[in-house]
Amino acid sequence: MSKLKNLSVNLGLTLGGLFMGVIIGEIGLRVARIEGFPKIGDFVDSAPTPFHTSEPNLGWRLKPGASGEWKGEGASFVRVNSEGLRDREHAKPKPPNTLRVAVLGDSFTEAIQVPIEQTFWSKLERKLGNCAAVKGRKNVEVMNFGVQGYGTAQSLIMLRKKVWDYNPDIVVLAFFIGNDVINNSPKLEYDRYRPFFVYNASGKLVPDMSFRKLAPPDRNQNAVSFVDRLPGWLVNNSRILQVVKKADLDLKKRQLSNDFTALSAKNFKEPEDAVWENAWRVTEDLIVMMRDEVVQKNADFLVVTIGDPVQVDRDPAKRKKFMQENKIQNLFYPDRRLEKLGASNGFRVLGLTEQFQGYTEKFQVCAHGFDNSVPCGGHWNELGHRLASIKINQNLCQQLKQGQLLNSKP
């Protein structure tokens, strides 16, 4: 009996000590004003920034009428128009004597990192207006349909749901080499709260909207902690658990960065397995589907490839090291593959990657990156947008001079 009594006393002292430790920890964290993260809710707005909101067909979109300062990577004042575009207001009926260009893409196109007047699509509008084949004959409107995080699947749905309302003469798909192929694969993409396209039993590519049924904790495992599996009343009333969640997610964020670096390196190689083979096949078929729909609407189609920062780094030694570490034979493999796709399917592909690399290396400048973020990494800075606007304008203006786009649709 004495042994049992001693065991009970020791257990009681241990549990009491743990309880007191928890109480002291809770009080200490609150006194020190150390914050953590609450439990993820049952209903979560799928919004990568405060300017975005959930959308049942696309996963998320820009929030109509949203505005405010962006001070993450880069800096700008963001204003979203009434139709949910980071752009000025545009009338849906196309004004007479107007050439309209619709630009689809992801965060490089949305471009909240820079003021609107510095974006490539804003600069392109001004440049195209001075094209000899247009000047004095047509008004020019370049419309921005880019949304952060979008893959080719979402761009195709955006084309169908939104772009055709504006009757554009030219559709430009801005394709980011760094992750657009990954975005199109449910087995490669981390954030699964998005539509994918899959092949049905007949081999036809069809939309998969099953993401709508995903509970918030199942949308992105890298954005969810084991703490989120605990009861909400417990997590939301425990500062210790909230701090533990924050630490867990910070660790996952660092691990994700390393994992994604290794994953994205596979963009520059021939597919090494069935998953990557399927990702490329879906991506290419989506682009061809987009081309087919653009042609059916009697519009012109242009794919513009946006290089990954490592492809256009000004330091050739850094590029060489990246290739050696990841056993990459040709850093322009994805660009060449898309150019081949365009050549075999009758649409133009404007590759910016090599041109950017030549410029950054020659003048030892960075087309990507900002002072408040990764140097020479991340999204285009003002120089990147300026160079892109020049090259895209040259391509479109040449087509206009050849008379292929002069007879814009009514």
Coordinates of C-alpha atoms in Angstrom, one line a residue:
M1 CA 0.0 0.0 0.0
S2 CA 2.8 2.4 0.8
K3 CA 4.3 1.9 -2.6
L4 CA 1.0 2.6 -4.3
K5 CA 0.5 5.6 -2.0
N6 CA 4.0 6.9 -2.9
L7 CA 3.3 6.4 -6.6
S8 CA 0.0 8.3 -6.3
V9 CA 1.8 11.2 -4.5
N10 CA 4.6 11.3 -7.1
L11 CA 2.1 11.3 -10.0
G12 CA 0.0 14.0 -8.3
L13 CA 3.1 16.1 -7.7
T14 CA 4.2 15.6 -11.4
L15 CA 0.8 16.5 -12.8
G16 CA 0.6 19.4 -10.4
G17 CA 4.0 20.6 -11.5
L18 CA 3.1 20.3 -15.2
F19 CA -0.2 22.2 -14.6
M20 CA 1.6 25.0 -12.7
G21 CA 4.2 25.1 -15.5
V22 CA 1.5 25.5 -18.1
I23 CA -0.2 28.2 -16.1
I24 CA 3.1 30.1 -15.6
G25 CA 3.9 29.7 -19.3
E26 CA 0.5 31.0 -20.3
I27 CA 0.8 34.0 -18.0
G28 CA 4.5 34.6 -19.1
L29 CA 3.7 34.6 -22.8
R30 CA 0.8 37.0 -22.3
V31 CA 2.8 39.4 -20.1
A32 CA 5.7 39.3 -22.7
R33 CA 3.1 39.9 -25.4
I34 CA 4.4 37.0 -27.5
E35 CA 1.8 36.1 -30.1
G36 CA 1.2 32.9 -32.0
F37 CA -1.4 31.7 -34.5
P38 CA -5.0 30.6 -33.7
K39 CA -6.5 27.4 -35.0
I40 CA -7.4 27.4 -38.7
G41 CA -11.2 27.9 -39.0
D42 CA -13.8 25.7 -40.6
F43 CA -14.4 28.3 -43.2
V44 CA -11.4 30.1 -44.6
D45 CA -11.2 32.7 -47.4
S46 CA -8.6 31.3 -49.9
A47 CA -6.7 34.6 -50.3
P48 CA -3.0 34.9 -50.8
T49 CA -3.1 38.6 -49.9
P50 CA -5.7 40.9 -48.4
F51 CA -6.5 42.0 -51.9
H52 CA -7.8 38.5 -52.9
T53 CA -10.8 36.4 -52.0
S54 CA -12.1 32.9 -52.6
E55 CA -13.8 32.1 -55.9
P56 CA -15.6 28.8 -56.7
N57 CA -14.4 28.4 -60.3
L58 CA -10.8 29.6 -59.9
G59 CA -10.0 29.0 -56.2
W60 CA -9.3 32.7 -55.6
R61 CA -9.3 36.0 -57.4
L62 CA -8.7 39.7 -56.8
K63 CA -11.4 41.3 -54.7
P64 CA -13.4 43.8 -56.6
G65 CA -12.9 47.3 -55.2
A66 CA -10.0 46.3 -52.9
S67 CA -7.3 48.8 -52.4
G68 CA -4.3 49.6 -50.1
E69 CA -0.6 49.7 -49.7
W70 CA 1.5 46.6 -50.6
K71 CA 4.8 46.5 -48.6
G72 CA 5.8 42.8 -48.9
E73 CA 8.2 42.2 -51.8
G74 CA 8.6 45.5 -53.5
A75 CA 6.0 48.3 -52.7
S76 CA 3.0 49.8 -54.4
F77 CA -0.5 51.1 -54.0
V78 CA -2.8 48.4 -55.1
R79 CA -6.3 49.2 -56.5
V80 CA -8.6 46.5 -57.9
N81 CA -11.3 47.6 -60.3
S82 CA -15.0 46.7 -60.1
E83 CA -14.5 43.6 -62.2
G84 CA -11.7 42.2 -60.0
L85 CA -8.8 43.2 -62.1
R86 CA -5.6 45.0 -61.1
D87 CA -6.3 47.6 -63.7
R88 CA -8.2 50.7 -64.4
E89 CA -11.9 50.4 -65.3
H90 CA -12.7 49.2 -68.8
A91 CA -16.1 49.2 -70.5
K92 CA -17.0 45.7 -71.7
P93 CA -18.2 46.8 -75.1
K94 CA -15.0 47.6 -77.1
P95 CA -14.9 51.2 -78.2
P96 CA -14.8 51.8 -82.0
N97 CA -11.4 51.9 -83.6
T98 CA -9.8 50.2 -80.6
L99 CA -7.1 47.5 -80.5
R100 CA -7.6 45.4 -77.3
V101 CA -4.9 43.2 -75.8
A102 CA -5.7 40.8 -72.9
V103 CA -2.8 39.6 -70.8
L104 CA -3.2 36.3 -68.7
G105 CA -0.7 35.1 -66.2
D106 CA 0.2 34.8 -62.5
S107 CA 1.9 37.1 -60.0
F108 CA 4.4 38.4 -62.6
T109 CA 1.4 39.7 -64.5
E110 CA -0.7 40.9 -61.5
A111 CA 2.6 42.6 -60.5
I112 CA 1.6 44.1 -57.1
Q113 CA 5.3 44.4 -56.4
V114 CA 5.5 47.6 -58.5
P115 CA 3.3 50.7 -59.1
I116 CA 0.8 50.2 -61.9
E117 CA 2.6 52.6 -64.2
Q118 CA 5.7 50.4 -64.0
T119 CA 4.0 47.2 -64.9
F120 CA 4.9 45.7 -68.3
W121 CA 1.3 45.7 -69.5
S122 CA 0.8 49.4 -68.6
K123 CA 4.1 50.3 -70.4
L124 CA 3.1 48.0 -73.3
E125 CA -0.2 50.0 -73.8
R126 CA 1.8 53.2 -74.2
K127 CA 4.4 51.6 -76.5
L128 CA 1.8 50.0 -78.8
G129 CA 0.1 53.3 -79.1
N130 CA 3.2 54.6 -80.8
C131 CA 3.6 51.7 -83.1
A132 CA 3.6 53.0 -86.7
A133 CA 0.9 50.5 -87.7
V134 CA -1.4 51.7 -85.0
K135 CA -0.6 55.4 -84.4
G136 CA -3.3 57.7 -85.6
R137 CA -5.5 54.8 -86.6
K138 CA -6.5 52.9 -83.4
N139 CA -6.8 53.4 -79.7
V140 CA -5.0 50.7 -77.7
E141 CA -6.1 49.1 -74.5
V142 CA -4.0 46.5 -72.7
M143 CA -6.0 44.7 -70.0
N144 CA -4.5 42.8 -67.1
F145 CA -6.1 39.5 -66.2
G146 CA -3.2 38.2 -64.2
V147 CA -3.7 36.8 -60.7
Q148 CA -1.1 35.7 -58.2
G149 CA -0.5 32.0 -58.0
Y150 CA -2.5 31.1 -61.2
G151 CA -1.4 28.2 -63.3
T152 CA -2.4 27.6 -66.9
A153 CA -5.6 25.8 -65.9
Q154 CA -6.8 28.9 -64.1
S155 CA -5.7 31.2 -66.9
L156 CA -7.8 29.1 -69.3
I157 CA -10.8 29.3 -67.0
M158 CA -10.2 33.1 -66.7
L159 CA -10.2 33.3 -70.5
R160 CA -13.6 31.6 -70.6
K161 CA -15.2 33.3 -67.7
K162 CA -14.0 36.8 -68.0
V163 CA -11.7 37.7 -70.9
W164 CA -14.2 37.1 -73.8
D165 CA -16.6 39.6 -72.3
Y166 CA -14.2 42.3 -73.5
N167 CA -13.8 41.0 -77.0
P168 CA -9.9 41.3 -77.3
D169 CA -8.0 41.2 -80.5
I170 CA -4.9 39.7 -79.0
V171 CA -4.5 37.3 -76.1
V172 CA -1.1 37.1 -74.4
L173 CA -0.3 34.2 -72.1
A174 CA 2.6 35.1 -69.8
F175 CA 4.0 31.7 -68.8
F176 CA 6.4 31.6 -65.8
I177 CA 9.0 28.9 -66.2
G178 CA 9.6 28.7 -62.5
N179 CA 6.3 27.1 -61.4
D180 CA 3.6 27.1 -64.1
V181 CA 4.1 23.4 -65.0
I182 CA 4.1 22.5 -61.2
N183 CA 0.8 24.6 -60.8
N184 CA -0.9 22.3 -63.3
S185 CA -0.3 19.1 -61.5
P186 CA -2.2 18.0 -58.3
K187 CA 0.7 15.7 -57.5
L188 CA 3.4 18.5 -57.6
E189 CA 1.5 21.6 -56.5
Y190 CA 1.4 22.2 -52.7
D191 CA -1.7 24.4 -52.7
R192 CA -4.5 22.1 -53.9
Y193 CA -7.3 24.6 -53.4
R194 CA -7.5 25.3 -57.2
P195 CA -9.0 23.7 -60.3
F196 CA -6.9 21.2 -62.2
F197 CA -7.5 19.6 -65.6
V198 CA -7.3 15.8 -65.9
Y199 CA -7.8 13.3 -68.6
N200 CA -11.1 11.4 -68.6
A201 CA -11.6 7.8 -69.8
S202 CA -11.7 9.0 -73.4
G203 CA -8.4 10.9 -73.1
K204 CA -10.1 14.3 -73.1
L205 CA -8.8 17.0 -70.9
V206 CA -11.6 18.1 -68.5
P207 CA -11.7 20.4 -65.5
D208 CA -11.6 18.8 -62.0
M209 CA -13.4 21.0 -59.5
S210 CA -13.1 18.7 -56.5
F211 CA -11.1 21.4 -54.7
R212 CA -14.4 22.9 -53.7
K213 CA -15.0 20.1 -51.3
L214 CA -11.6 20.3 -49.5
A215 CA -11.8 21.3 -45.8
P216 CA -9.4 24.1 -44.9
P217 CA -6.8 21.8 -43.2
D218 CA -6.6 19.7 -46.3
R219 CA -6.0 22.4 -48.8
N220 CA -2.3 22.9 -48.2
Q221 CA -0.5 20.6 -45.8
N222 CA 2.4 23.1 -45.6
A223 CA 0.1 25.8 -44.2
V224 CA -1.4 23.6 -41.5
S225 CA 0.1 22.6 -38.2
F226 CA -0.6 19.5 -36.1
V227 CA -2.0 21.9 -33.6
D228 CA -4.9 22.5 -36.1
R229 CA -6.0 19.0 -35.5
L230 CA -6.6 19.7 -31.8
P231 CA -10.0 21.1 -30.5
G232 CA -10.6 24.7 -31.4
W233 CA -11.6 25.7 -27.9
L234 CA -8.3 24.4 -26.6
V235 CA -6.0 26.0 -29.2
N236 CA -7.8 29.4 -29.3
N237 CA -7.5 29.7 -25.5
S238 CA -3.9 28.5 -25.1
R239 CA -1.1 31.0 -26.0
I240 CA 1.4 28.1 -25.6
L241 CA -0.3 26.0 -28.4
Q242 CA -0.6 29.1 -30.6
V243 CA 3.1 29.8 -30.2
V244 CA 3.8 26.1 -30.9
K245 CA 1.8 26.4 -34.1
K246 CA 3.7 29.4 -35.2
A247 CA 7.0 27.7 -34.6
D248 CA 5.8 24.6 -36.4
L249 CA 4.7 26.6 -39.4
D250 CA 7.9 28.6 -39.5
L251 CA 9.8 25.3 -39.6
K252 CA 7.6 24.1 -42.4
K253 CA 8.1 27.3 -44.3
R254 CA 11.8 26.9 -44.2
Q255 CA 11.6 23.3 -45.2
L256 CA 9.2 24.1 -48.1
S257 CA 11.7 26.7 -49.4
N258 CA 14.3 24.0 -49.6
D259 CA 11.9 21.4 -51.0
F260 CA 10.6 23.8 -53.7
T261 CA 14.2 24.7 -54.8
A262 CA 14.8 21.0 -55.5
L263 CA 11.4 20.6 -57.1
S264 CA 11.7 23.6 -59.4
A265 CA 15.1 22.5 -60.6
K266 CA 13.2 19.7 -62.4
N267 CA 11.6 22.3 -64.7
F268 CA 14.9 22.4 -66.5
K269 CA 15.1 18.7 -67.4
E270 CA 13.4 16.1 -69.5
P271 CA 10.7 14.5 -67.3
E272 CA 12.2 11.8 -65.1
D273 CA 9.0 10.1 -64.0
A274 CA 5.3 9.7 -65.0
V275 CA 4.2 12.6 -62.7
W276 CA 6.4 15.1 -64.5
E277 CA 5.6 13.7 -67.9
N278 CA 1.9 14.1 -67.1
A279 CA 2.4 17.6 -65.8
W280 CA 4.1 18.7 -69.0
R281 CA 1.5 16.9 -71.2
V282 CA -1.3 18.7 -69.3
T283 CA 0.4 22.0 -69.6
E284 CA 1.0 21.8 -73.3
D285 CA -2.5 20.6 -74.0
L286 CA -3.9 23.4 -72.0
I287 CA -1.9 25.9 -74.0
V288 CA -3.1 24.4 -77.3
M289 CA -6.7 24.4 -76.0
M290 CA -6.3 28.1 -75.2
R291 CA -4.9 28.7 -78.7
D292 CA -7.8 26.9 -80.3
E293 CA -10.4 29.0 -78.4
V294 CA -8.5 32.2 -79.3
V295 CA -8.5 31.3 -82.9
Q296 CA -12.2 30.4 -82.8
K297 CA -12.8 33.9 -81.5
N298 CA -10.8 35.3 -84.5
A299 CA -8.1 36.8 -82.2
D300 CA -4.3 36.5 -82.2
F301 CA -2.5 34.4 -79.6
L302 CA 1.0 34.9 -78.2
V303 CA 2.8 33.0 -75.5
V304 CA 5.5 34.9 -73.6
T305 CA 7.9 32.9 -71.5
I306 CA 9.1 34.5 -68.2
G307 CA 12.4 33.2 -67.1
D308 CA 13.1 31.8 -63.6
P309 CA 15.4 34.2 -61.7
V310 CA 18.3 31.6 -61.8
Q311 CA 18.1 31.5 -65.6
V312 CA 18.6 35.3 -65.9
D313 CA 21.1 35.8 -63.1
R314 CA 23.8 38.2 -64.0
D315 CA 26.5 35.9 -62.6
P316 CA 27.3 33.0 -65.0
A317 CA 29.2 31.2 -62.3
K318 CA 26.1 31.1 -60.2
R319 CA 24.1 29.7 -63.1
K320 CA 26.8 27.1 -63.8
K321 CA 26.9 26.0 -60.1
F322 CA 23.1 25.6 -60.1
M323 CA 23.3 23.5 -63.2
Q324 CA 26.1 21.3 -61.8
E325 CA 24.4 20.8 -58.5
N326 CA 21.1 19.7 -60.1
K327 CA 22.6 17.9 -63.1
I328 CA 21.0 20.2 -65.7
Q329 CA 22.3 20.0 -69.2
N330 CA 20.4 22.9 -70.7
L331 CA 19.0 25.8 -68.6
F332 CA 16.7 26.7 -71.5
Y333 CA 15.1 23.3 -71.8
P334 CA 11.5 24.6 -70.9
D335 CA 11.9 27.6 -73.2
R336 CA 12.9 25.3 -76.1
R337 CA 10.1 22.9 -75.4
L338 CA 7.5 25.6 -75.5
E339 CA 9.0 27.1 -78.7
K340 CA 8.7 23.7 -80.3
L341 CA 5.1 23.4 -79.1
G342 CA 4.3 26.7 -80.7
A343 CA 6.1 25.8 -84.0
S344 CA 4.1 22.5 -84.3
N345 CA 0.8 24.1 -83.4
G346 CA 0.9 27.3 -85.3
F347 CA 1.3 30.0 -82.6
R348 CA 4.0 32.4 -81.7
V349 CA 6.2 32.0 -78.6
L350 CA 8.2 34.9 -77.5
G351 CA 11.0 33.8 -75.2
L352 CA 12.3 36.5 -72.9
T353 CA 14.7 34.3 -70.9
E354 CA 17.8 34.4 -73.1
Q355 CA 17.3 38.1 -73.9
F356 CA 17.1 38.9 -70.2
Q357 CA 20.1 36.9 -69.4
G358 CA 22.2 38.6 -72.1
Y359 CA 21.1 42.0 -70.8
T360 CA 21.7 41.3 -67.0
E361 CA 25.1 39.7 -67.7
K362 CA 26.3 42.5 -70.0
F363 CA 25.3 45.4 -67.8
Q364 CA 25.6 43.5 -64.4
V365 CA 22.1 44.4 -63.3
C366 CA 19.1 42.5 -61.9
A367 CA 15.7 42.2 -63.6
H368 CA 14.3 40.5 -60.5
G369 CA 14.4 41.5 -56.8
F370 CA 13.9 44.5 -54.5
D371 CA 15.8 46.1 -51.7
N372 CA 13.3 44.8 -49.1
S373 CA 13.4 41.2 -50.4
V374 CA 15.8 38.6 -52.0
P375 CA 18.4 40.4 -54.1
C376 CA 18.1 39.5 -57.8
G377 CA 15.4 37.0 -56.9
G378 CA 11.6 36.8 -56.8
H379 CA 9.6 38.9 -59.1
W380 CA 10.4 41.4 -61.8
N381 CA 11.5 44.9 -60.6
E382 CA 11.0 48.0 -62.7
L383 CA 13.8 47.0 -65.0
G384 CA 12.3 43.6 -65.6
H385 CA 8.9 45.0 -66.5
R386 CA 10.5 47.6 -68.7
L387 CA 12.5 45.0 -70.7
A388 CA 9.4 42.8 -71.0
S389 CA 7.3 45.7 -72.4
I390 CA 10.0 46.5 -75.0
K391 CA 10.2 42.9 -76.3
I392 CA 6.5 42.2 -76.3
N393 CA 5.9 45.5 -78.1
Q394 CA 8.4 44.7 -80.7
N395 CA 6.8 41.3 -81.4
L396 CA 3.2 42.7 -81.6
C397 CA 4.2 45.8 -83.5
Q398 CA 5.9 43.6 -86.1
Q399 CA 2.8 41.6 -86.5
L400 CA 0.7 44.8 -86.9
K401 CA 3.1 46.1 -89.5
Q402 CA 2.7 42.9 -91.5
G403 CA -1.0 43.6 -91.5
Q404 CA -2.0 40.5 -89.7
L405 CA -3.7 42.3 -86.8
L406 CA -4.8 45.6 -88.4
N407 CA -8.4 44.4 -89.0
S408 CA -9.4 44.2 -85.3
K409 CA -12.7 42.7 -84.5
P410 CA -15.7 44.9 -84.2

